[in-house]
Short mmCIF file of C-alpha atoms in Angstrom, two decimals:
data_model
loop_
_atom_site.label_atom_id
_atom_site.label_comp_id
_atom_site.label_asym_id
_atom_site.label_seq_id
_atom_site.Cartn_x
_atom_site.Cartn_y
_atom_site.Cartn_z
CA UNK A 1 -18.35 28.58 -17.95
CA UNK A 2 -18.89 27.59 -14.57
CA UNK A 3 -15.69 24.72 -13.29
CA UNK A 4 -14.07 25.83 -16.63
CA UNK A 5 -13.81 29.21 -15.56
CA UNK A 6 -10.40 30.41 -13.69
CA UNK A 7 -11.57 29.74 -10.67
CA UNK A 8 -12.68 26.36 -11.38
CA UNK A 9 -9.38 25.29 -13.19
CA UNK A 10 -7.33 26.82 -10.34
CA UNK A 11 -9.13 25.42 -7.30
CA UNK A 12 -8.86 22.11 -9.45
CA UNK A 13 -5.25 22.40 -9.62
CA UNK A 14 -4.70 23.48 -6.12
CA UNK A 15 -6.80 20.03 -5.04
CA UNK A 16 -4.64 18.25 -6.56
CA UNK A 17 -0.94 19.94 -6.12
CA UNK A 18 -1.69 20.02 -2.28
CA UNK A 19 -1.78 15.87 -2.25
CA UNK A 20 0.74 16.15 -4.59
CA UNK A 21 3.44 18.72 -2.62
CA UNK A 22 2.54 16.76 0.83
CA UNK A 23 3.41 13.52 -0.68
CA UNK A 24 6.33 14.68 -2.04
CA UNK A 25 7.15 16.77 1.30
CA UNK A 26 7.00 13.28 2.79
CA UNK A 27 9.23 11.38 1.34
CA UNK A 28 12.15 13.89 0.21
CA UNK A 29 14.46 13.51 3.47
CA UNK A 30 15.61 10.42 1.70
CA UNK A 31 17.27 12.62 -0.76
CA UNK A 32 19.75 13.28 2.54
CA UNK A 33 19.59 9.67 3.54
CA UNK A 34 21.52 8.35 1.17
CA UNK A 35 18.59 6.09 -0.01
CA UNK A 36 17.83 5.55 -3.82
CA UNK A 37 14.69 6.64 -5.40
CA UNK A 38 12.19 4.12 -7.21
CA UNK A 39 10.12 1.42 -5.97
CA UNK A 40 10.90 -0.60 -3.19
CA UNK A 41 11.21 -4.30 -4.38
CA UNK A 42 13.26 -6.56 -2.22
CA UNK A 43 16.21 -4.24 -2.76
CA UNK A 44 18.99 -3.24 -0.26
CA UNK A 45 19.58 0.20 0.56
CA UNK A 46 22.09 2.12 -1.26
CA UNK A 47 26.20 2.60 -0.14
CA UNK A 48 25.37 5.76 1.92
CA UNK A 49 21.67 4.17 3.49
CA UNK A 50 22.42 4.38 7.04
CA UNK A 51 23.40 0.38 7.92
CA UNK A 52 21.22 -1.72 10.60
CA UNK A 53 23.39 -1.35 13.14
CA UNK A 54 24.14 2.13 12.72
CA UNK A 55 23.65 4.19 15.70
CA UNK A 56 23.34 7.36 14.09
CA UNK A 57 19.88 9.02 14.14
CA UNK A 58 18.14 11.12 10.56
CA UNK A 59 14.49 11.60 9.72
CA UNK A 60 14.01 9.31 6.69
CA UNK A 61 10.13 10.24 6.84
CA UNK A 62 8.99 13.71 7.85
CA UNK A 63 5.57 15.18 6.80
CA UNK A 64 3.17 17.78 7.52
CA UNK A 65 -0.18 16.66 8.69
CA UNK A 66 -2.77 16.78 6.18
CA UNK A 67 -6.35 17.68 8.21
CA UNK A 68 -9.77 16.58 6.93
CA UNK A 69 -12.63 19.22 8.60
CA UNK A 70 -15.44 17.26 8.08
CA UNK A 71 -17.73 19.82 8.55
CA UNK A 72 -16.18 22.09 6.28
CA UNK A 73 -15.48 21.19 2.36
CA UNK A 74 -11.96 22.73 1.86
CA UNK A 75 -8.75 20.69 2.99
CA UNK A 76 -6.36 22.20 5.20
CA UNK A 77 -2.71 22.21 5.92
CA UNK A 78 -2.04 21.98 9.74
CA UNK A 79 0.40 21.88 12.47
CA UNK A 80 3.37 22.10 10.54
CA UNK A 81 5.66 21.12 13.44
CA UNK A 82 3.86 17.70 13.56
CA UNK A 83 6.27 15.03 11.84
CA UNK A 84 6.25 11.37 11.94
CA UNK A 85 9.13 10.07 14.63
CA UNK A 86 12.70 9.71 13.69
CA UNK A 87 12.39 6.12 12.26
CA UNK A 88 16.25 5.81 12.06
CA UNK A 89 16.15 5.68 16.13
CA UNK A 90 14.52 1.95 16.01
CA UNK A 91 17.90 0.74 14.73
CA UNK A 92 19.35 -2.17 16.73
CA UNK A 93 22.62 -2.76 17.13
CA UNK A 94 23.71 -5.90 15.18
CA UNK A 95 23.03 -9.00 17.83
CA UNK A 96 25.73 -11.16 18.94
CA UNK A 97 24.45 -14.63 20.03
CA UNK A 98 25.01 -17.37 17.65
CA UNK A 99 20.99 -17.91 16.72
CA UNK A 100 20.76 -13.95 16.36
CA UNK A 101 24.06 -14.21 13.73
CA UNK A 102 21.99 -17.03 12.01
CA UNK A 103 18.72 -15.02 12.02
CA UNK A 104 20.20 -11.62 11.06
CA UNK A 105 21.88 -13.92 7.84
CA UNK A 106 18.60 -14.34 6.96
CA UNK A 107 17.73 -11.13 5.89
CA UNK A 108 21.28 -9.55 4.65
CA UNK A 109 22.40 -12.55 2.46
CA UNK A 110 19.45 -11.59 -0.02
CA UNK A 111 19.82 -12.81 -3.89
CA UNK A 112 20.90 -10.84 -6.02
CA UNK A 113 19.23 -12.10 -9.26
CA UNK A 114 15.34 -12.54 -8.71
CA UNK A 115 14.58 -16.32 -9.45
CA UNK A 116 11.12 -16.48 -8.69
CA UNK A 117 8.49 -14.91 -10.40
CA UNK A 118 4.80 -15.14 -10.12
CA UNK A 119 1.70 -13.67 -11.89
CA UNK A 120 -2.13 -13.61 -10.74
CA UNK A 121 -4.63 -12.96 -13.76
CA UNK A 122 -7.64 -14.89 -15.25
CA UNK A 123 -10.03 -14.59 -12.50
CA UNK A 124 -13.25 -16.94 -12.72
CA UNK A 125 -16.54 -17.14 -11.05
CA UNK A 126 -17.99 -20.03 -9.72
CA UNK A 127 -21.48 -20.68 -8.90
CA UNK A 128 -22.65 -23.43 -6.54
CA UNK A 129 -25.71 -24.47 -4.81
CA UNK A 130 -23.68 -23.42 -1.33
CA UNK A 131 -21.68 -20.29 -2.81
CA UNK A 132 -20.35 -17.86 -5.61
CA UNK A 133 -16.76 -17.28 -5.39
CA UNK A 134 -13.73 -16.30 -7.79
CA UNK A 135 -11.09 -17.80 -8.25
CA UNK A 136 -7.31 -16.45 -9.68
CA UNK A 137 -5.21 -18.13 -12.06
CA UNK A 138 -1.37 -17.88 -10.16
CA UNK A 139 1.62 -18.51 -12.77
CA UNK A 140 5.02 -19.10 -11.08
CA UNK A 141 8.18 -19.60 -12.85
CA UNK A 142 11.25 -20.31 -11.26
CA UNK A 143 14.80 -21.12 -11.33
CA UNK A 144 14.70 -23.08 -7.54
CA UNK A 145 16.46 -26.11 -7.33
CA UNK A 146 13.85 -27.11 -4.41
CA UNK A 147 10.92 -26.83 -6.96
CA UNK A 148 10.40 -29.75 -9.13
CA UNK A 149 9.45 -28.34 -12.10
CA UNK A 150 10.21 -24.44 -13.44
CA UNK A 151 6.71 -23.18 -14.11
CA UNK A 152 3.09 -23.59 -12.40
CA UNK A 153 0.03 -22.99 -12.87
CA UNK A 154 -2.89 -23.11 -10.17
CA UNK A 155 -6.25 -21.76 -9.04
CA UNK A 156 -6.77 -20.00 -5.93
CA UNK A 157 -9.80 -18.11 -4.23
CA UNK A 158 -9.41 -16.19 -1.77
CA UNK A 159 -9.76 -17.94 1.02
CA UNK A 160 -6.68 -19.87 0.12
CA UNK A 161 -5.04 -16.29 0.16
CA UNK A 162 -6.06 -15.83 3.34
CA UNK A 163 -5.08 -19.48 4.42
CA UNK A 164 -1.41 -18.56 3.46
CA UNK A 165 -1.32 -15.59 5.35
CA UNK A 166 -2.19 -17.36 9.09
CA UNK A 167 0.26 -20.13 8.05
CA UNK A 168 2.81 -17.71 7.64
CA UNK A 169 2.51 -15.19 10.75
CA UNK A 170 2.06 -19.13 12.73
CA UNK A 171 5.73 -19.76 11.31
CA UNK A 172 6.90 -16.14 11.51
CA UNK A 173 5.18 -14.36 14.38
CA UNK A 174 7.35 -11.47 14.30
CA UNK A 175 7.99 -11.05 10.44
CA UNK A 176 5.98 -8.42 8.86
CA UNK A 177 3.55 -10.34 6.55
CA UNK A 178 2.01 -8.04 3.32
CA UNK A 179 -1.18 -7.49 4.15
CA UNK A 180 -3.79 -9.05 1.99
CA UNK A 181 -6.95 -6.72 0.44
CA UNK A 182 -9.77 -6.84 2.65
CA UNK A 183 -13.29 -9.16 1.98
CA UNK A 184 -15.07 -6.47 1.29
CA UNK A 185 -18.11 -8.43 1.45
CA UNK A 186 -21.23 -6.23 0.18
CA UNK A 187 -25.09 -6.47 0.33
CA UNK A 188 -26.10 -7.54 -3.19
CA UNK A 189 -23.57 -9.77 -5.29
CA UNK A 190 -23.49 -8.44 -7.89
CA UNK A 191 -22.01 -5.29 -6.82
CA UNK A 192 -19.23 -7.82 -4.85
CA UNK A 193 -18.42 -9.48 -8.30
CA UNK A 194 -18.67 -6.80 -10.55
CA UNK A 195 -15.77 -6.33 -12.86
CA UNK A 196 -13.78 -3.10 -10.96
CA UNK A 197 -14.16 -5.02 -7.54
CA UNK A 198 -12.17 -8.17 -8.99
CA UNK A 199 -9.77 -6.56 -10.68
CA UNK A 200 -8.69 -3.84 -7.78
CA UNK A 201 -8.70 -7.37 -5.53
CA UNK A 202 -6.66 -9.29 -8.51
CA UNK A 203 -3.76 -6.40 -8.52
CA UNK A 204 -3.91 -6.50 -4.67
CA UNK A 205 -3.45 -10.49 -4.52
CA UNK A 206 -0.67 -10.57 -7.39
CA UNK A 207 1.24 -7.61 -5.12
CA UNK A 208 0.73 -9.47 -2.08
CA UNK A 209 2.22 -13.21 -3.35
CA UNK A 210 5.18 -10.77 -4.91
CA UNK A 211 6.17 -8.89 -1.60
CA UNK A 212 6.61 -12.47 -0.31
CA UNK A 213 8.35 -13.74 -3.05
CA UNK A 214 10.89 -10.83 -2.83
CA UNK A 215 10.92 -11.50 1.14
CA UNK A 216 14.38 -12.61 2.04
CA UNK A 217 12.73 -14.92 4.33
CA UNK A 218 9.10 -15.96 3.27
CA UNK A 219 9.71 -16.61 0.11
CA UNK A 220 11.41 -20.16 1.19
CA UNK A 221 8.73 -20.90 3.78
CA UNK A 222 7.63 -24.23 2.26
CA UNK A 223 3.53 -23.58 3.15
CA UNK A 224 4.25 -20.73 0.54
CA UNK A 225 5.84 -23.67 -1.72
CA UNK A 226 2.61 -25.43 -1.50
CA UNK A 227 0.32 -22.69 -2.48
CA UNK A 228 1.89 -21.83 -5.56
CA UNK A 229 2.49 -25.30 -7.09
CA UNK A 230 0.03 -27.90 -5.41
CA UNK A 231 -3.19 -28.66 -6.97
CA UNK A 232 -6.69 -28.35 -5.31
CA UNK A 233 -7.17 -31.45 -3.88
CA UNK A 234 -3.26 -31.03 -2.97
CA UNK A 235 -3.86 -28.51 -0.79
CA UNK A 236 -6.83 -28.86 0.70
CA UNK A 237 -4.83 -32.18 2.32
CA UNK A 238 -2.24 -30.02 3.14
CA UNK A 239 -4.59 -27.96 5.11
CA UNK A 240 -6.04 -31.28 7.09
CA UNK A 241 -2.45 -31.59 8.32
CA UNK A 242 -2.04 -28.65 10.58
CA UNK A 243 -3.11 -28.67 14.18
CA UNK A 244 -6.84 -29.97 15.22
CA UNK A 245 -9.46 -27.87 16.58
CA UNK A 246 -8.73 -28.29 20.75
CA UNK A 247 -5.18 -27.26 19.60
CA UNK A 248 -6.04 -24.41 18.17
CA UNK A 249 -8.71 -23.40 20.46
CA UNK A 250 -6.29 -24.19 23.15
CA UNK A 251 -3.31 -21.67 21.85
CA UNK A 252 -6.04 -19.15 21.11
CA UNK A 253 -6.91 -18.95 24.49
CA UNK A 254 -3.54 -18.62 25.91
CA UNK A 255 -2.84 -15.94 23.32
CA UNK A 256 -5.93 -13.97 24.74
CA UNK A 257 -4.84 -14.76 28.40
CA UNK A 258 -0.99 -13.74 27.74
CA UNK A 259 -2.41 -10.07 25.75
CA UNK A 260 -4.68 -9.63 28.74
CA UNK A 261 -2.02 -10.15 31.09
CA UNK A 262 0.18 -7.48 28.68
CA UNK A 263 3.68 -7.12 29.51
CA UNK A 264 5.30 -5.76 32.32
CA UNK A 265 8.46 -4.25 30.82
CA UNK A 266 8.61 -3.80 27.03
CA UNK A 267 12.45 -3.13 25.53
CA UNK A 268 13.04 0.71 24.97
CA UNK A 269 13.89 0.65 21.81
CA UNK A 270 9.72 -1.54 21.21
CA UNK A 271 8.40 1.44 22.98
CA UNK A 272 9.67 3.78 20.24
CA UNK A 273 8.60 1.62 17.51
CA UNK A 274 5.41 0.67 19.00
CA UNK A 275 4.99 4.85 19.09
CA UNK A 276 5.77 5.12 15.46
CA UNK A 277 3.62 2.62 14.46
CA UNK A 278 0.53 4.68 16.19
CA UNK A 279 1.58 7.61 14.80
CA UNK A 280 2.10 6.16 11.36
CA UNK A 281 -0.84 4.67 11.46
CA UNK A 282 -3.19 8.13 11.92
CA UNK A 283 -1.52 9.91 9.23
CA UNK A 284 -1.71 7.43 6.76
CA UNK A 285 -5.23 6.83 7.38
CA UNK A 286 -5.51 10.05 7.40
CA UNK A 287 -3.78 10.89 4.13
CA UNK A 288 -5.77 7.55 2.46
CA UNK A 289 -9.29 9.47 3.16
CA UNK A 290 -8.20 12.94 1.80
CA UNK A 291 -7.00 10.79 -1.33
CA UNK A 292 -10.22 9.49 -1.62
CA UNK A 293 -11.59 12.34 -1.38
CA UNK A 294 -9.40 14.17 -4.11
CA UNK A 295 -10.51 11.55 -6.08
CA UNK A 296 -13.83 11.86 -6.09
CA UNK A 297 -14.01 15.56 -6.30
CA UNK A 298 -11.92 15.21 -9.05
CA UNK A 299 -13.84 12.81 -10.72
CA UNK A 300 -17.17 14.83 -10.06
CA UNK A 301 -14.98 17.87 -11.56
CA UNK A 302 -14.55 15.71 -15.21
CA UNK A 303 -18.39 14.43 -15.25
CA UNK A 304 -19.24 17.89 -15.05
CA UNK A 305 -16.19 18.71 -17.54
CA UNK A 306 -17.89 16.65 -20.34
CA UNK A 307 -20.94 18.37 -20.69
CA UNK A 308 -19.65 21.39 -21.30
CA UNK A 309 -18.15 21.05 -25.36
CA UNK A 310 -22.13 19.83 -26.60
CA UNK A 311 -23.20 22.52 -25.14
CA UNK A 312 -21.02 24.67 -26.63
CA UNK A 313 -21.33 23.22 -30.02
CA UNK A 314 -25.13 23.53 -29.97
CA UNK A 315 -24.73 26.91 -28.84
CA UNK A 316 -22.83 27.76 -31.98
CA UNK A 317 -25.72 26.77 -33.97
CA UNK A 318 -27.53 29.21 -33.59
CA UNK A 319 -24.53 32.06 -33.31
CA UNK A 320 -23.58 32.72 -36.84
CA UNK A 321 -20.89 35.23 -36.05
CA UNK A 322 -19.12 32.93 -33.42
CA UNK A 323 -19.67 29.98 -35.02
CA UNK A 324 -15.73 29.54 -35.42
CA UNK A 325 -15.04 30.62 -31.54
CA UNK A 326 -17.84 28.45 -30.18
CA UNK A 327 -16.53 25.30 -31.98
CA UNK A 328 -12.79 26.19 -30.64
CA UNK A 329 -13.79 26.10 -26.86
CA UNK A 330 -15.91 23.01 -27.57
CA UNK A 331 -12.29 21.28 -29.14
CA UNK A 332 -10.55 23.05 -26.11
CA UNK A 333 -13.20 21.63 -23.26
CA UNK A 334 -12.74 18.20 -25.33
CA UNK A 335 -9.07 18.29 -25.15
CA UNK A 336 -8.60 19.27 -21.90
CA UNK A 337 -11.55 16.72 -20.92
CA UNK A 338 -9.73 14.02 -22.61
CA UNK A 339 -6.06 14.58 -20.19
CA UNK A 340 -8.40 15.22 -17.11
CA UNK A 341 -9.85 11.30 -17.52
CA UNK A 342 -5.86 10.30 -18.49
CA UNK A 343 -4.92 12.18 -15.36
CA UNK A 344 -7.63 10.56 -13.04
CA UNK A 345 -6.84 7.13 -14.35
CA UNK A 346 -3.27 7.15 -13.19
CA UNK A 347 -4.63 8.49 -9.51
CA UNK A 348 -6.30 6.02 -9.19
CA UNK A 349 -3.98 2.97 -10.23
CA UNK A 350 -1.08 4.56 -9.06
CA UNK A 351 -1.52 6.61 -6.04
CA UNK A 352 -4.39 5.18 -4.16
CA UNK A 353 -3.48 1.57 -3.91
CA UNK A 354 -0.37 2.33 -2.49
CA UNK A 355 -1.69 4.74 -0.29
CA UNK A 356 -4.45 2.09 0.97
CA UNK A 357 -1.68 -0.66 1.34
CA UNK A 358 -0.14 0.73 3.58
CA UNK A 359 -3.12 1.26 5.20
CA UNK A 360 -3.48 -2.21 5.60
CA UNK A 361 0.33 -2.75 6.48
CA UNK A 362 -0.36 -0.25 9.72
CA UNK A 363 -2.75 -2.63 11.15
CA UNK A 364 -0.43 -5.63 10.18
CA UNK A 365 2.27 -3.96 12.07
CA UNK A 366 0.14 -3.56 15.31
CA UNK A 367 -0.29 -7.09 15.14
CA UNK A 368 3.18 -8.29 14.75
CA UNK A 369 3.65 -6.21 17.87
CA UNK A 370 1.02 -7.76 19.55
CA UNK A 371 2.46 -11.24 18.73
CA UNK A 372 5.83 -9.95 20.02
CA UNK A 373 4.83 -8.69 23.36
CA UNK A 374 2.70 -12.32 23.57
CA UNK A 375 5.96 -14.22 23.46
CA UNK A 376 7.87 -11.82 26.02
CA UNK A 377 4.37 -12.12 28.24
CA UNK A 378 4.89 -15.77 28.62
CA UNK A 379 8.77 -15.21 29.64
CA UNK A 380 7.68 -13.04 32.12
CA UNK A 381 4.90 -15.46 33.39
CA UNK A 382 7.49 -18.25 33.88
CA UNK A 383 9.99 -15.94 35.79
CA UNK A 384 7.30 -14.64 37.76
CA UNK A 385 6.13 -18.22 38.78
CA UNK A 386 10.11 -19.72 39.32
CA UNK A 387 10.40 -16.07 41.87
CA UNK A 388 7.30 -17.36 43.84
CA UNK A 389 8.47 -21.18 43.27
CA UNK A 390 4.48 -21.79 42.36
CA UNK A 391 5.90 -24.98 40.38
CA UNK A 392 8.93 -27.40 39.82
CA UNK A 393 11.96 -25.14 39.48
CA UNK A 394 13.88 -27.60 37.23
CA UNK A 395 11.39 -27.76 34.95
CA UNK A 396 10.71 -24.25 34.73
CA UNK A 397 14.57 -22.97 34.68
CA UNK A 398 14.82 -25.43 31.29
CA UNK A 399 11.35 -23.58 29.84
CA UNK A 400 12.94 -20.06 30.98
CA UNK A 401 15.92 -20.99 29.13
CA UNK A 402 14.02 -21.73 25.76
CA UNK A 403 11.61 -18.66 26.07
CA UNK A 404 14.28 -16.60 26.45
CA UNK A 405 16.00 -18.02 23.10
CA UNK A 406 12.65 -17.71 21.65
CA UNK A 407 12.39 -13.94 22.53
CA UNK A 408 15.67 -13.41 21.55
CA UNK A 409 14.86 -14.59 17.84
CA UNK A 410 11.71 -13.06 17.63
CA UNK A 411 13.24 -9.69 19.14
CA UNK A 412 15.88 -9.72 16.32
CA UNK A 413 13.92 -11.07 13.41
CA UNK A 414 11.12 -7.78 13.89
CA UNK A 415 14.29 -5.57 14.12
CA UNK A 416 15.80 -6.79 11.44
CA UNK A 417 12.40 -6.99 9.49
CA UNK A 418 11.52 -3.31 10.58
CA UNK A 419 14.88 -1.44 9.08
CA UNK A 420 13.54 -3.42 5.58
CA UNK A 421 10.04 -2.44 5.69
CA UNK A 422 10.55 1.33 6.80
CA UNK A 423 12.96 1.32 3.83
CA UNK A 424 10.29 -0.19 1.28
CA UNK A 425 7.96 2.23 2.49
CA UNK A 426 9.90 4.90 2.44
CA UNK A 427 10.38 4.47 -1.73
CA UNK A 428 6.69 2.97 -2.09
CA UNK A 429 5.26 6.62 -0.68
CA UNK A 430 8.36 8.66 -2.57
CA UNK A 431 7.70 6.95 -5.68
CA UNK A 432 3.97 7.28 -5.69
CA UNK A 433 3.76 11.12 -4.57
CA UNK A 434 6.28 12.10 -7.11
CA UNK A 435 5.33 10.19 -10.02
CA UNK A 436 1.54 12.04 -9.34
CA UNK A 437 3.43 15.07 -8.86
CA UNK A 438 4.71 14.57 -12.18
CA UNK A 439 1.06 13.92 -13.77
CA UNK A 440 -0.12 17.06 -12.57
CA UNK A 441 2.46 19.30 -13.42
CA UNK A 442 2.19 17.43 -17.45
CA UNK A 443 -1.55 17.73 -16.70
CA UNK A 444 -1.44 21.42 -16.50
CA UNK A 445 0.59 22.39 -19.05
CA UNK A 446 -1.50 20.22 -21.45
CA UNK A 447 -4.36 22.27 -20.54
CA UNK A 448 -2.80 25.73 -20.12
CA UNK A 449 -0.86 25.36 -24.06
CA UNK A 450 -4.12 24.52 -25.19
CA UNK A 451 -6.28 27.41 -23.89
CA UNK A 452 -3.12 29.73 -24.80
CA UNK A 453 -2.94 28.59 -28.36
CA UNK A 454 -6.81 29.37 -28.67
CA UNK A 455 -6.48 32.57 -27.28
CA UNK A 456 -3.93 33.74 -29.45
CA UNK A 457 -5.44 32.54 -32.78
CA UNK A 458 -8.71 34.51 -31.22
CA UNK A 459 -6.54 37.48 -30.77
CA UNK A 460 -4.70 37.21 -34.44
CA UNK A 461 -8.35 36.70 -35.97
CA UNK A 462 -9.80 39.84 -34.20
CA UNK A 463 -6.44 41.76 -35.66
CA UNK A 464 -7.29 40.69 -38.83
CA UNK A 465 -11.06 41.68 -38.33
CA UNK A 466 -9.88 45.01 -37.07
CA UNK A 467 -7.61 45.83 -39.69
CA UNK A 468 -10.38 45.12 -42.46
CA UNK A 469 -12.68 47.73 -40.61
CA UNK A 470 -10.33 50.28 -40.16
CA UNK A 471 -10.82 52.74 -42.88
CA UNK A 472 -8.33 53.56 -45.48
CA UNK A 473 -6.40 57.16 -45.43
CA UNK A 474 -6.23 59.26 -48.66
#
């Protein structure tokens, strides 16, 4: 029976149990962390969640590395001493100053009832004589005193999306933004409209405006404000009041010039984190092509799967005396056919977009690093120029003195940012893994107390069959 055979069953299970088992294997030190289970939200870490300016050092994420051969077709389990770094090392110690008290307030005096909530659905295309595009219906309702009505209802494309975003690292440099899905822009457009493609990028935009709204910090940045309740025209005004081109060419330039330049002594405890945001950033890249992989495997696994009960049933046809075994393995392959496309659906609106997310967040993370060492790059340029006296020193000693406050509240606000993200993640990649974990293990079952039930009414009928035959005894 080819796939449906015990071999094929088996190496299908073993596919998927290995993503499975790694997920969970990389996730379950927060059972000794004290951290609670579940998504990640905007929540606060449990009583016994090490605090942020806890000195004390424990593996929240440990995994084995997952290895992709290329040129081979199995996946492999490697170097099992390779972990991701201690991510409880990167926590600072709680600041002192009084703008690092104010900025660290920021963060820990979070709400405790959610008072803003926002959906993304409806999307519509629009065709032009310039462009196609979509656009998303965005539904907020609120409780805010600061908005002037409690519900809203816009139209954004993506571009606006993408707007908010660069408005918000601009006002934030050192925040870690949700990353937004990528263009994806594709030959033909049709294949960039068609129905799977907008509604992957419609889940991806509504998680994206919701990770902000459950920001302790973004979700009162008043660009943010804008987007969800100003019309179109509204907005695109907005827009026209930010800086002019020359301005923006002109910090663009210094940006490059200050990266180029790089920095000549980045904090210890940047280093680290800089480190585990490499390292994070190959094994979950890693991990989100093996996924993909799984997935289509799997998917070429239950294609295959559904040809097999026709052929089966026409086979009984022309089998009169296993008419009535024929037709049970047909009903068996159906079954079992039937949980496989249940089974794929959840992988694939469960497990992959988080997976990929976090793909995205990786690279969002190397940029808010990038933006941090920018800011202690032009510190360093100003010290460097009042050693050498290259220009006035009064003027320069005042500029020192408000870089260095600047640094200061970056410095703290990615700290304090970090120990909230690692924690999301953390439950975001627990969550996921376990709750596929979970899938399989139903999965199987499913299957296995269906082919065991047909076996055993095959065995009782051939009993039966046996006992007729069997001659009786005088």
């Amino acid at each position: 029976m080819g796939k449906l055979g015990g071999e094929g069953l088996a190496a299908a299970a073993g596919r998927a149990r290995t993503l499975g088992m790694e997920g969970e294997r990389l996730a379950s030190p927060a059972r000794s962390s004290g951290l609670p289970a579940g998504g990640a939200g905007g929540e606060s870490p449990g009583v016994d969640a090490p605090l942020l300016g806890s000195s004390g050092s424990s593996t929240l994420l440990q995994a084995e590395v997952l290895d992709l051969d290329e040129d081979e077709d199995d996946l492999e389990v490697f170097s099992k001493d390779a972990s991701l770094m201690d991510m409880n090392s990167f926590s600072p110690m709680m600041p002192t100053s009084p703008l690092s008290m104010i900025n660290q307030i920021k963060f820990e005096d979070e709400p405790d009832l959610k008072d803003l909530f926002i959906t993304v659905d409806e999307p519509e295309s629009h065709v032009t004589t310039i462009e196609t595009f979509i656009t998303y219906r965005i539904i907020t309702k609120t409780s805010r005193g600061e908005f002037d009505s409690s519900e809203f209802e816009v139209r954004r494309r993506y571009q606006d999306f993408l707007w908010l975003k660069g408005k918000l690292e601009e006002a934030h440099p050192t925040l870690i933004i949700p990353p937004l899905p990528e263009k994806f822009i594709v030959k033909g457009m049709v294949e960039r409209f068609n129905d799977d493609f907008i509604e992957t990028r419609r889940k991806a935009l509504h998680k994206f405006l919701n990770r902000i709204a459950d920001h302790p910090t973004l979700t009162f940045n008043e660009d943010f404000k804008v987007f969800l309740t100003a019309q179109a025209w509204e907005l695109s005004s907005h827009k026209k009041q930010g800086p002019g081109l020359l301005s923006r060419m002109g910090q663009t330039v210094r940006a490059v010039a200050l990266s180029m330049r790089g920095v000549k002594s980045r904090p210890e405890e940047f280093m680290e984190m800089n480190n585990f945001i490499e390292v994070f950033s190959q094994k979950i890249n890693l991990i989100d092509k093996i996924s993909q992989r799984i997935y289509k495997e799997e998917r070429e696994y239950s294609d295959e799967m559904k040809e097999y009960g026709p052929i089966h049933i026409l086979w009984s046809a022309s089998e009169e005396d296993l008419v009535d075994t024929l037709k049970g393995i047909a009903s068996c392959i159906d079954k079992c056919s039937k949980a496989t496309e249940k089974r794929m659906s959840g992988l694939s609106e469960a497990l992959l977009p988080v997976v990929h997310e976090y793909v995205l967040y990786s690279e969002m993370l190397m940029g808010v690093m990038k933006r941090r060492d920018q800011i202690q790059a032009e510190l360093d340029s100003k010290v460097e120029a009042l050693t050498y006296k290259k220009a006035d020193t009064d003027l320069l000693t005042e500029e020192i003195g408000k870089l260095e406050d600047k640094v200061e509240c970056a410095n703290n606000a990615l700290k304090a940012d970090w120990e909230r993200w690692r924690h999301n993640m953390q439950n975001d990649i627990k969550s996921a893994f376990t709750d596929m974990a979970e899938e399989n293990i139903q999965y199987y079952e499913q299957c296995l107390a269906t082919w065991e039930s047909f076996l055993a009414s095959q065995t009782d009928l051939h009993l039966e069959e046996t006992s007729e035959d069997k001659p009786e005894s005088h």
